Amino acid sequence: MGIEFARSKRSTIGIEWELALVDRESGDLVCLAEEVLTALAAPDGTPHPHITGELLLNTVELVSGVHHTVAGAVTDVAVQVDEVRAITDPRGVELISSGSHPFSQWFDQKVTDEARYQRLIDRTQWWGRNMMIWGIHVHVGIEDKAKVIPILNGLLGYLPHLQALSASSPFWAGVNTGYASNRALMFQQLPTAGLPWILQDWEAWERYVADMTATGVIEDATEVRWDIRPSPRWGTIEVRACDGVSTTEELGAIAAFIQCLVDWMSGRLDAGETVGPMQPWFVRENKWRAARYGLDAEIITDAAGAESLVTDDVRRLIGILSPVAERLGCLDELQSLNRIITAGASYQRQLRVAEAHGGSLPAVVKSLTRELRTGLPA
């Protein structure tokens, strides 16, 4: 099975940002996506070109165009937030973006009436119905498909950094899970989700997709839901491991980190270097540590088993990647990773709010809505 990889300019970037719809007073999820999307459609009924639905009717997804800079992509989706607010504000609906909703229940949510979603729920049942999760997906353009799998493999070494920085799902259905990112462990319960297989080259990816299609596991490559995957239609690598983030500052910082990592590895491949992955058992352990401990995780940093606090390694990487970021025009965004470390990732901020309000989870939702409107707390 040959899979065409679309032509894409190196290190161009696109962002997908999933937002949950919540009642302004109660903070509970509301299933109004169809109404919002209908209101956003053109007079002739043509859907909005960049704002779409998702698995559940409590969600809208904002999709940027293709940009050369992180700032351009973030501005693109920020403008779309304003478009959505023009519809939701008069309806008493607020927007949040976090890996999970602090207290809503899965059985109160409605599934979008599309064939692909209905097939997913029919197959996955309870696990599928529990997918009350929101994330950000970052696409980075790859100019040569021979680079895709090596870069994907190399990115696995940095997955815990991304997961820890974006972690925003400490609560699940009213329970403090003890995890920074419960979403990371919930999402991998779906078939083809979770960590990717370690493949050798593009041809191995084609064989994987052929095998999975022939056995009826997937209908096409878009149903491979790995944490990091090739996206042949767009000519990109798509990083899907991150929880939803509730501010454009965090969105830009994490997108810049991903763009710089990809471009840095692409340059190393050009120079004849290898960017292969660590042992898969280290990769898996790192994912669990980042999901459990977030920014307090001590992660494995190389094939020899060296370990470091994830925040220390993020700071180290900011130094390494700063020349790349300056060339790509995202140095300010990359350096904003320090602000996340200082202010705390979303899971830490949510836990602080809950503690300050006697365990109130509606108070957590209100803080998330406020952050999406005004940014990180001072």
mmCIF file of C-alpha atoms in Angstrom:
data_model
loop_
_atom_site.group_PDB
_atom_site.id
_atom_site.type_symbol
_atom_site.label_atom_id
_atom_site.label_comp_id
_atom_site.label_asym_id
_atom_site.label_seq_id
_atom_site.Cartn_x
_atom_site.Cartn_y
_atom_site.Cartn_z
ATOM 1 C CA MET A 1 0.000 0.000 0.000
ATOM 2 C CA GLY A 2 1.664 3.232 -1.165
ATOM 3 C CA ILE A 3 0.704 6.301 0.876
ATOM 4 C CA GLU A 4 1.310 9.649 -0.756
ATOM 5 C CA PHE A 5 2.835 12.330 1.449
ATOM 6 C CA ALA A 6 1.660 15.814 0.500
ATOM 7 C CA ARG A 7 4.209 18.460 -0.411
ATOM 8 C CA SER A 8 4.828 20.709 2.560
ATOM 9 C CA LYS A 9 7.341 23.455 3.272
ATOM 10 C CA ARG A 10 9.800 22.641 6.014
ATOM 11 C CA SER A 11 8.763 23.645 9.541
ATOM 12 C CA THR A 12 5.522 25.351 8.568
ATOM 13 C CA ILE A 13 3.040 25.005 11.410
ATOM 14 C CA GLY A 14 -0.651 24.470 12.075
ATOM 15 C CA ILE A 15 -2.592 24.150 15.329
ATOM 16 C CA GLU A 16 -5.796 22.378 16.323
ATOM 17 C CA TRP A 17 -7.320 23.548 19.622
ATOM 18 C CA GLU A 18 -10.216 21.673 21.234
ATOM 19 C CA LEU A 19 -12.545 23.717 23.438
ATOM 20 C CA ALA A 20 -15.274 22.479 25.780
ATOM 21 C CA LEU A 21 -18.618 24.255 26.110
ATOM 22 C CA VAL A 22 -19.730 24.840 29.712
ATOM 23 C CA ASP A 23 -22.693 26.488 31.390
ATOM 24 C CA ARG A 24 -21.703 29.898 32.738
ATOM 25 C CA GLU A 25 -23.472 29.408 36.066
ATOM 26 C CA SER A 26 -22.997 25.733 36.935
ATOM 27 C CA GLY A 27 -19.755 25.051 35.050
ATOM 28 C CA ASP A 28 -21.175 21.776 33.764
ATOM 29 C CA LEU A 29 -20.662 20.671 30.168
ATOM 30 C CA VAL A 30 -23.395 21.569 27.683
ATOM 31 C CA CYS A 31 -24.040 19.715 24.424
ATOM 32 C CA LEU A 32 -24.567 22.696 22.141
ATOM 33 C CA ALA A 33 -21.914 22.177 19.466
ATOM 34 C CA GLU A 34 -24.455 21.605 16.686
ATOM 35 C CA GLU A 35 -26.220 24.862 17.549
ATOM 36 C CA VAL A 36 -22.928 26.768 17.676
ATOM 37 C CA LEU A 37 -21.684 25.342 14.379
ATOM 38 C CA THR A 38 -25.001 26.061 12.666
ATOM 39 C CA ALA A 39 -24.816 29.667 13.819
ATOM 40 C CA LEU A 40 -21.250 29.930 12.504
ATOM 41 C CA ALA A 41 -22.165 28.586 9.055
ATOM 42 C CA ALA A 42 -22.498 30.837 6.014
ATOM 43 C CA PRO A 43 -25.996 32.013 4.985
ATOM 44 C CA ASP A 44 -26.127 29.254 2.371
ATOM 45 C CA GLY A 45 -25.382 26.643 5.045
ATOM 46 C CA THR A 46 -21.724 26.128 4.154
ATOM 47 C CA PRO A 47 -19.897 25.097 7.338
ATOM 48 C CA HIS A 48 -17.243 27.333 8.828
ATOM 49 C CA PRO A 49 -13.978 26.421 7.085
ATOM 50 C CA HIS A 50 -11.920 26.154 10.295
ATOM 51 C CA ILE A 51 -14.276 25.567 13.234
ATOM 52 C CA THR A 52 -15.614 22.023 13.448
ATOM 53 C CA GLY A 53 -17.240 19.497 15.736
ATOM 54 C CA GLU A 54 -15.694 16.546 17.506
ATOM 55 C CA LEU A 55 -16.696 13.185 18.990
ATOM 56 C CA LEU A 56 -18.932 14.749 21.643
ATOM 57 C CA LEU A 57 -21.447 17.558 21.267
ATOM 58 C CA ASN A 58 -19.849 19.439 24.151
ATOM 59 C CA THR A 59 -16.818 20.297 22.004
ATOM 60 C CA VAL A 60 -15.769 22.575 19.172
ATOM 61 C CA GLU A 61 -12.388 22.374 17.494
ATOM 62 C CA LEU A 62 -10.511 25.348 16.088
ATOM 63 C CA VAL A 63 -8.165 24.626 13.180
ATOM 64 C CA SER A 64 -5.602 27.132 11.993
ATOM 65 C CA GLY A 65 -4.397 27.498 8.444
ATOM 66 C CA VAL A 66 -0.804 26.761 7.446
ATOM 67 C CA HIS A 67 1.609 29.324 8.891
ATOM 68 C CA HIS A 68 5.325 30.047 8.806
ATOM 69 C CA THR A 69 5.362 31.291 12.396
ATOM 70 C CA VAL A 70 3.900 30.155 15.678
ATOM 71 C CA ALA A 71 2.576 33.668 16.280
ATOM 72 C CA GLY A 72 0.592 33.496 13.049
ATOM 73 C CA ALA A 73 -0.973 30.144 13.927
ATOM 74 C CA VAL A 74 -1.838 31.230 17.478
ATOM 75 C CA THR A 75 -3.380 34.484 16.251
ATOM 76 C CA ASP A 76 -5.416 32.471 13.742
ATOM 77 C CA VAL A 77 -7.062 30.285 16.395
ATOM 78 C CA ALA A 78 -7.385 33.196 18.848
ATOM 79 C CA VAL A 79 -9.515 35.028 16.277
ATOM 80 C CA GLN A 80 -11.623 31.880 15.983
ATOM 81 C CA VAL A 81 -12.159 31.898 19.758
ATOM 82 C CA ASP A 82 -13.698 35.350 19.355
ATOM 83 C CA GLU A 83 -15.942 34.042 16.585
ATOM 84 C CA VAL A 84 -17.190 31.250 18.830
ATOM 85 C CA ARG A 85 -17.710 33.642 21.741
ATOM 86 C CA ALA A 86 -19.957 35.820 19.583
ATOM 87 C CA ILE A 87 -22.303 32.810 19.467
ATOM 88 C CA THR A 88 -21.818 31.377 22.961
ATOM 89 C CA ASP A 89 -21.757 34.527 25.111
ATOM 90 C CA PRO A 90 -25.412 35.438 24.474
ATOM 91 C CA ARG A 91 -26.376 31.832 25.270
ATOM 92 C CA GLY A 92 -24.768 31.858 28.696
ATOM 93 C CA VAL A 93 -22.068 29.429 27.569
ATOM 94 C CA GLU A 94 -18.367 29.707 28.452
ATOM 95 C CA LEU A 95 -15.316 28.033 26.895
ATOM 96 C CA ILE A 96 -12.556 26.069 28.585
ATOM 97 C CA SER A 97 -9.629 23.996 27.375
ATOM 98 C CA SER A 98 -8.206 21.392 29.719
ATOM 99 C CA GLY A 99 -7.395 17.725 29.336
ATOM 100 C CA SER A 100 -10.548 16.772 31.230
ATOM 101 C CA HIS A 101 -13.582 18.432 32.765
ATOM 102 C CA PRO A 102 -13.290 18.480 36.559
ATOM 103 C CA PHE A 103 -16.690 17.014 37.422
ATOM 104 C CA SER A 104 -19.023 16.292 34.481
ATOM 105 C CA GLN A 105 -20.141 12.694 33.937
ATOM 106 C CA TRP A 106 -19.718 10.686 30.749
ATOM 107 C CA PHE A 107 -23.303 9.393 30.715
ATOM 108 C CA ASP A 108 -24.668 12.942 30.409
ATOM 109 C CA GLN A 109 -22.773 13.617 27.171
ATOM 110 C CA LYS A 110 -24.122 13.191 23.636
ATOM 111 C CA VAL A 111 -22.165 11.741 20.725
ATOM 112 C CA THR A 112 -22.024 13.656 17.446
ATOM 113 C CA ASP A 113 -24.224 12.013 14.822
ATOM 114 C CA GLU A 114 -21.550 11.156 12.269
ATOM 115 C CA ALA A 115 -20.856 7.676 10.942
ATOM 116 C CA ARG A 116 -17.180 7.598 11.972
ATOM 117 C CA TYR A 117 -18.005 8.557 15.545
ATOM 118 C CA GLN A 118 -20.860 6.088 15.740
ATOM 119 C CA ARG A 119 -18.522 3.311 14.519
ATOM 120 C CA LEU A 120 -15.969 4.284 17.147
ATOM 121 C CA ILE A 121 -18.518 4.139 19.970
ATOM 122 C CA ASP A 122 -20.027 0.904 18.681
ATOM 123 C CA ARG A 123 -16.612 -0.712 18.797
ATOM 124 C CA THR A 124 -15.150 0.808 21.958
ATOM 125 C CA GLN A 125 -18.313 0.985 24.091
ATOM 126 C CA TRP A 126 -17.663 2.164 27.687
ATOM 127 C CA TRP A 127 -14.125 3.373 26.974
ATOM 128 C CA GLY A 128 -15.286 5.336 23.960
ATOM 129 C CA ARG A 129 -18.158 6.956 25.860
ATOM 130 C CA ASN A 130 -15.676 8.025 28.525
ATOM 131 C CA MET A 131 -13.578 10.069 26.110
ATOM 132 C CA MET A 132 -14.349 13.390 27.804
ATOM 133 C CA ILE A 133 -10.917 14.665 26.855
ATOM 134 C CA TRP A 134 -9.590 17.756 25.141
ATOM 135 C CA GLY A 135 -6.193 18.393 23.627
ATOM 136 C CA ILE A 136 -4.081 20.441 21.275
ATOM 137 C CA HIS A 137 -2.598 19.008 18.107
ATOM 138 C CA VAL A 138 0.394 20.660 16.465
ATOM 139 C CA HIS A 139 1.334 19.949 12.837
ATOM 140 C CA VAL A 140 4.838 20.707 11.552
ATOM 141 C CA GLY A 141 5.671 20.522 7.852
ATOM 142 C CA ILE A 142 8.225 17.962 6.668
ATOM 143 C CA GLU A 143 9.710 18.565 3.225
ATOM 144 C CA ASP A 144 10.896 14.989 2.633
ATOM 145 C CA LYS A 145 8.868 11.917 3.609
ATOM 146 C CA ALA A 146 12.117 9.999 4.237
ATOM 147 C CA LYS A 147 12.564 12.223 7.307
ATOM 148 C CA VAL A 148 9.118 11.586 8.786
ATOM 149 C CA ILE A 149 9.716 8.333 10.655
ATOM 150 C CA PRO A 150 13.195 9.237 11.983
ATOM 151 C CA ILE A 151 11.875 12.547 13.338
ATOM 152 C CA LEU A 152 8.782 10.865 14.781
ATOM 153 C CA ASN A 153 10.999 8.345 16.552
ATOM 154 C CA GLY A 154 13.263 11.108 17.827
ATOM 155 C CA LEU A 155 10.320 13.102 19.203
ATOM 156 C CA LEU A 156 9.426 10.237 21.519
ATOM 157 C CA GLY A 157 12.333 11.261 23.729
ATOM 158 C CA TYR A 158 10.652 14.634 24.288
ATOM 159 C CA LEU A 159 7.092 13.420 24.766
ATOM 160 C CA PRO A 160 7.327 13.577 28.596
ATOM 161 C CA HIS A 161 8.434 17.222 28.414
ATOM 162 C CA LEU A 162 5.407 18.110 26.275
ATOM 163 C CA GLN A 163 3.036 16.077 28.393
ATOM 164 C CA ALA A 164 4.277 17.599 31.659
ATOM 165 C CA LEU A 165 4.131 21.186 30.382
ATOM 166 C CA SER A 166 0.580 20.795 29.057
ATOM 167 C CA ALA A 167 -0.800 18.524 31.813
ATOM 168 C CA SER A 168 -4.258 19.791 32.724
ATOM 169 C CA SER A 169 -6.407 16.810 33.717
ATOM 170 C CA PRO A 170 -5.948 16.133 37.437
ATOM 171 C CA PHE A 171 -9.689 15.673 38.002
ATOM 172 C CA TRP A 172 -11.983 13.095 36.450
ATOM 173 C CA ALA A 173 -15.750 12.950 37.035
ATOM 174 C CA GLY A 174 -15.414 14.762 40.360
ATOM 175 C CA VAL A 175 -12.399 12.821 41.625
ATOM 176 C CA ASN A 176 -8.854 14.034 42.231
ATOM 177 C CA THR A 177 -7.031 11.277 40.351
ATOM 178 C CA GLY A 178 -3.562 11.983 41.743
ATOM 179 C CA TYR A 179 -2.333 12.284 38.151
ATOM 180 C CA ALA A 180 -1.214 15.452 36.407
ATOM 181 C CA SER A 181 -2.602 14.148 33.098
ATOM 182 C CA ASN A 182 -5.299 11.548 33.481
ATOM 183 C CA ARG A 183 -6.156 12.214 29.828
ATOM 184 C CA ALA A 184 -2.846 10.689 28.707
ATOM 185 C CA LEU A 185 -3.739 7.344 30.245
ATOM 186 C CA MET A 186 -7.437 7.484 29.351
ATOM 187 C CA PHE A 187 -6.923 8.196 25.651
ATOM 188 C CA GLN A 188 -4.549 5.273 25.141
ATOM 189 C CA GLN A 189 -7.393 2.846 25.901
ATOM 190 C CA LEU A 190 -8.730 3.338 22.378
ATOM 191 C CA PRO A 191 -7.527 1.027 19.584
ATOM 192 C CA THR A 192 -4.541 2.542 17.723
ATOM 193 C CA ALA A 193 -4.152 5.301 20.362
ATOM 194 C CA GLY A 194 -1.189 5.824 22.672
ATOM 195 C CA LEU A 195 2.493 5.510 21.882
ATOM 196 C CA PRO A 196 3.453 4.737 18.285
ATOM 197 C CA TRP A 197 5.236 1.582 17.276
ATOM 198 C CA ILE A 198 8.927 2.062 16.574
ATOM 199 C CA LEU A 199 9.201 1.804 12.785
ATOM 200 C CA GLN A 200 12.299 1.949 10.612
ATOM 201 C CA ASP A 201 11.147 4.010 7.647
ATOM 202 C CA TRP A 202 8.211 5.261 5.578
ATOM 203 C CA GLU A 203 7.775 1.879 3.917
ATOM 204 C CA ALA A 204 7.314 0.272 7.343
ATOM 205 C CA TRP A 205 4.588 2.854 8.076
ATOM 206 C CA GLU A 206 2.882 1.926 4.804
ATOM 207 C CA ARG A 207 3.012 -1.773 5.748
ATOM 208 C CA TYR A 208 1.548 -1.002 9.179
ATOM 209 C CA VAL A 209 -1.380 0.910 7.668
ATOM 210 C CA ALA A 210 -1.923 -1.881 5.102
ATOM 211 C CA ASP A 211 -2.017 -4.521 7.838
ATOM 212 C CA MET A 212 -4.424 -2.550 9.987
ATOM 213 C CA THR A 213 -6.681 -1.801 7.029
ATOM 214 C CA ALA A 214 -6.714 -5.387 5.775
ATOM 215 C CA THR A 215 -7.794 -6.664 9.191
ATOM 216 C CA GLY A 216 -10.526 -4.057 9.604
ATOM 217 C CA VAL A 217 -8.920 -2.260 12.539
ATOM 218 C CA ILE A 218 -8.958 1.040 10.626
ATOM 219 C CA GLU A 219 -10.504 2.329 7.426
ATOM 220 C CA ASP A 220 -7.614 4.668 6.588
ATOM 221 C CA ALA A 221 -4.528 6.296 8.098
ATOM 222 C CA THR A 222 -6.553 9.037 9.827
ATOM 223 C CA GLU A 223 -7.814 6.408 12.277
ATOM 224 C CA VAL A 224 -4.294 5.811 13.587
ATOM 225 C CA ARG A 225 -4.574 7.847 16.784
ATOM 226 C CA TRP A 226 -0.999 7.700 18.042
ATOM 227 C CA ASP A 227 0.386 10.357 20.398
ATOM 228 C CA ILE A 228 2.622 11.407 17.506
ATOM 229 C CA ARG A 229 1.746 10.344 13.967
ATOM 230 C CA PRO A 230 2.460 11.062 10.317
ATOM 231 C CA SER A 231 -0.246 13.129 8.667
ATOM 232 C CA PRO A 232 0.165 12.291 4.967
ATOM 233 C CA ARG A 233 -2.729 14.450 3.794
ATOM 234 C CA TRP A 234 -1.026 17.604 5.067
ATOM 235 C CA GLY A 235 2.626 16.610 4.687
ATOM 236 C CA THR A 236 3.256 16.969 8.412
ATOM 237 C CA ILE A 237 4.115 15.247 11.631
ATOM 238 C CA GLU A 238 1.236 15.721 14.049
ATOM 239 C CA VAL A 239 1.955 15.843 17.782
ATOM 240 C CA ARG A 240 -1.214 14.857 19.656
ATOM 241 C CA ALA A 241 0.153 14.033 23.115
ATOM 242 C CA CYS A 242 -0.643 17.345 24.806
ATOM 243 C CA ASP A 243 -3.584 18.059 27.075
ATOM 244 C CA GLY A 244 -5.710 21.083 26.261
ATOM 245 C CA VAL A 245 -4.239 24.389 27.449
ATOM 246 C CA SER A 246 -6.310 27.323 28.592
ATOM 247 C CA THR A 247 -4.205 30.294 27.459
ATOM 248 C CA THR A 248 -2.745 31.432 24.159
ATOM 249 C CA GLU A 249 0.590 31.972 25.940
ATOM 250 C CA GLU A 250 0.813 28.276 26.818
ATOM 251 C CA LEU A 251 -0.435 27.316 23.365
ATOM 252 C CA GLY A 252 2.290 29.371 21.710
ATOM 253 C CA ALA A 253 5.021 28.122 24.034
ATOM 254 C CA ILE A 254 4.226 24.450 23.466
ATOM 255 C CA ALA A 255 3.752 24.907 19.719
ATOM 256 C CA ALA A 256 7.127 26.671 19.520
ATOM 257 C CA PHE A 257 8.788 23.858 21.468
ATOM 258 C CA ILE A 258 7.393 21.312 19.004
ATOM 259 C CA GLN A 259 8.272 23.346 15.917
ATOM 260 C CA CYS A 260 11.835 23.875 17.137
ATOM 261 C CA LEU A 261 12.345 20.225 18.076
ATOM 262 C CA VAL A 262 11.199 19.093 14.631
ATOM 263 C CA ASP A 263 13.328 21.630 12.776
ATOM 264 C CA TRP A 264 16.356 20.870 14.968
ATOM 265 C CA MET A 265 16.083 17.148 14.239
ATOM 266 C CA SER A 266 15.516 17.816 10.554
ATOM 267 C CA GLY A 267 18.789 19.761 10.475
ATOM 268 C CA ARG A 268 20.616 16.982 12.269
ATOM 269 C CA LEU A 269 19.382 14.494 9.667
ATOM 270 C CA ASP A 270 20.641 16.831 6.936
ATOM 271 C CA ALA A 271 24.047 16.769 8.643
ATOM 272 C CA GLY A 272 24.124 12.960 8.543
ATOM 273 C CA GLU A 273 23.350 12.470 12.228
ATOM 274 C CA THR A 274 20.844 9.998 13.645
ATOM 275 C CA VAL A 275 17.920 11.021 15.864
ATOM 276 C CA GLY A 276 16.665 7.599 16.824
ATOM 277 C CA PRO A 277 14.507 6.879 19.860
ATOM 278 C CA MET A 278 15.413 5.603 23.276
ATOM 279 C CA GLN A 279 14.441 2.076 24.180
ATOM 280 C CA PRO A 280 10.656 1.727 23.979
ATOM 281 C CA TRP A 281 10.493 0.634 27.614
ATOM 282 C CA PHE A 282 12.099 3.947 28.608
ATOM 283 C CA VAL A 283 9.670 5.843 26.355
ATOM 284 C CA ARG A 284 6.711 4.091 27.985
ATOM 285 C CA GLU A 285 8.032 4.709 31.500
ATOM 286 C CA ASN A 286 8.574 8.384 30.714
ATOM 287 C CA LYS A 287 5.009 8.755 29.516
ATOM 288 C CA TRP A 288 3.706 7.283 32.761
ATOM 289 C CA ARG A 289 5.987 9.443 34.913
ATOM 290 C CA ALA A 290 4.932 12.640 33.143
ATOM 291 C CA ALA A 291 1.251 11.684 33.394
ATOM 292 C CA ARG A 292 1.586 10.917 37.094
ATOM 293 C CA TYR A 293 3.928 13.643 38.315
ATOM 294 C CA GLY A 294 3.765 16.373 35.655
ATOM 295 C CA LEU A 295 6.424 19.020 36.160
ATOM 296 C CA ASP A 296 7.721 17.160 39.223
ATOM 297 C CA ALA A 297 8.563 14.091 37.132
ATOM 298 C CA GLU A 298 12.081 12.750 37.024
ATOM 299 C CA ILE A 299 12.472 11.446 33.500
ATOM 300 C CA ILE A 300 14.920 9.216 31.644
ATOM 301 C CA THR A 301 16.883 11.369 29.225
ATOM 302 C CA ASP A 302 19.037 9.003 27.180
ATOM 303 C CA ALA A 303 19.588 5.392 26.181
ATOM 304 C CA ALA A 304 22.097 4.934 29.005
ATOM 305 C CA GLY A 305 19.362 5.581 31.565
ATOM 306 C CA ALA A 306 20.469 9.006 32.818
ATOM 307 C CA GLU A 307 17.700 10.835 34.682
ATOM 308 C CA SER A 308 16.790 14.465 35.227
ATOM 309 C CA LEU A 309 13.957 16.536 36.624
ATOM 310 C CA VAL A 310 11.819 17.342 33.597
ATOM 311 C CA THR A 311 11.885 21.082 34.330
ATOM 312 C CA ASP A 312 15.694 21.072 34.373
ATOM 313 C CA ASP A 313 15.748 19.313 31.022
ATOM 314 C CA VAL A 314 13.221 21.763 29.560
ATOM 315 C CA ARG A 315 15.506 24.629 30.576
ATOM 316 C CA ARG A 316 18.473 22.831 29.008
ATOM 317 C CA LEU A 317 16.547 22.375 25.770
ATOM 318 C CA ILE A 318 15.496 26.025 25.673
ATOM 319 C CA GLY A 319 19.201 26.867 25.506
ATOM 320 C CA ILE A 320 19.883 24.328 22.766
ATOM 321 C CA LEU A 321 16.853 25.327 20.692
ATOM 322 C CA SER A 322 17.084 29.114 21.071
ATOM 323 C CA PRO A 323 19.130 29.604 17.850
ATOM 324 C CA VAL A 324 16.554 27.507 15.981
ATOM 325 C CA ALA A 325 13.720 29.511 17.551
ATOM 326 C CA GLU A 326 15.361 32.800 16.591
ATOM 327 C CA ARG A 327 15.611 31.663 12.972
ATOM 328 C CA LEU A 328 11.989 30.460 12.969
ATOM 329 C CA GLY A 329 10.717 33.648 14.636
ATOM 330 C CA CYS A 330 9.430 32.004 17.813
ATOM 331 C CA LEU A 331 12.096 32.813 20.407
ATOM 332 C CA ASP A 332 9.675 34.717 22.646
ATOM 333 C CA GLU A 333 7.214 31.836 22.558
ATOM 334 C CA LEU A 334 9.902 29.243 23.294
ATOM 335 C CA GLN A 335 11.145 31.224 26.268
ATOM 336 C CA SER A 336 7.565 31.360 27.583
ATOM 337 C CA LEU A 337 8.093 27.746 28.630
ATOM 338 C CA ASN A 338 9.865 29.283 31.628
ATOM 339 C CA ARG A 339 6.636 31.080 32.508
ATOM 340 C CA ILE A 340 4.732 27.791 32.583
ATOM 341 C CA ILE A 341 7.343 26.363 34.934
ATOM 342 C CA THR A 342 7.162 29.453 37.158
ATOM 343 C CA ALA A 343 3.372 29.929 37.194
ATOM 344 C CA GLY A 344 2.699 26.206 37.287
ATOM 345 C CA ALA A 345 1.155 24.003 34.648
ATOM 346 C CA SER A 346 -2.624 23.951 34.429
ATOM 347 C CA TYR A 347 -2.976 20.857 36.628
ATOM 348 C CA GLN A 348 -1.059 22.646 39.414
ATOM 349 C CA ARG A 349 -3.160 25.789 39.075
ATOM 350 C CA GLN A 350 -6.373 23.764 39.143
ATOM 351 C CA LEU A 351 -5.308 21.925 42.292
ATOM 352 C CA ARG A 352 -4.438 25.238 43.981
ATOM 353 C CA VAL A 353 -7.839 26.705 43.102
ATOM 354 C CA ALA A 354 -9.665 23.647 44.425
ATOM 355 C CA GLU A 355 -7.725 23.782 47.682
ATOM 356 C CA ALA A 356 -8.376 27.515 48.082
ATOM 357 C CA HIS A 357 -12.117 26.972 47.604
ATOM 358 C CA GLY A 358 -12.623 24.049 49.931
ATOM 359 C CA GLY A 359 -12.461 21.471 47.158
ATOM 360 C CA SER A 360 -15.002 23.235 44.923
ATOM 361 C CA LEU A 361 -14.704 21.950 41.358
ATOM 362 C CA PRO A 362 -17.107 24.533 39.887
ATOM 363 C CA ALA A 363 -14.558 27.077 41.164
ATOM 364 C CA VAL A 364 -11.920 25.257 39.110
ATOM 365 C CA VAL A 365 -14.089 25.563 36.001
ATOM 366 C CA LYS A 366 -14.541 29.278 36.635
ATOM 367 C CA SER A 367 -10.773 29.697 36.887
ATOM 368 C CA LEU A 368 -10.349 27.876 33.559
ATOM 369 C CA THR A 369 -12.911 30.111 31.855
ATOM 370 C CA ARG A 370 -11.187 33.169 33.305
ATOM 371 C CA GLU A 371 -7.769 32.030 32.069
ATOM 372 C CA LEU A 372 -9.059 31.526 28.556
ATOM 373 C CA ARG A 373 -10.336 35.104 28.594
ATOM 374 C CA THR A 374 -7.470 36.869 30.363
ATOM 375 C CA GLY A 375 -4.389 34.631 30.220
ATOM 376 C CA LEU A 376 -2.049 33.202 32.838
ATOM 377 C CA PRO A 377 -2.392 34.644 36.336
ATOM 378 C CA ALA A 378 0.141 37.288 37.258
#
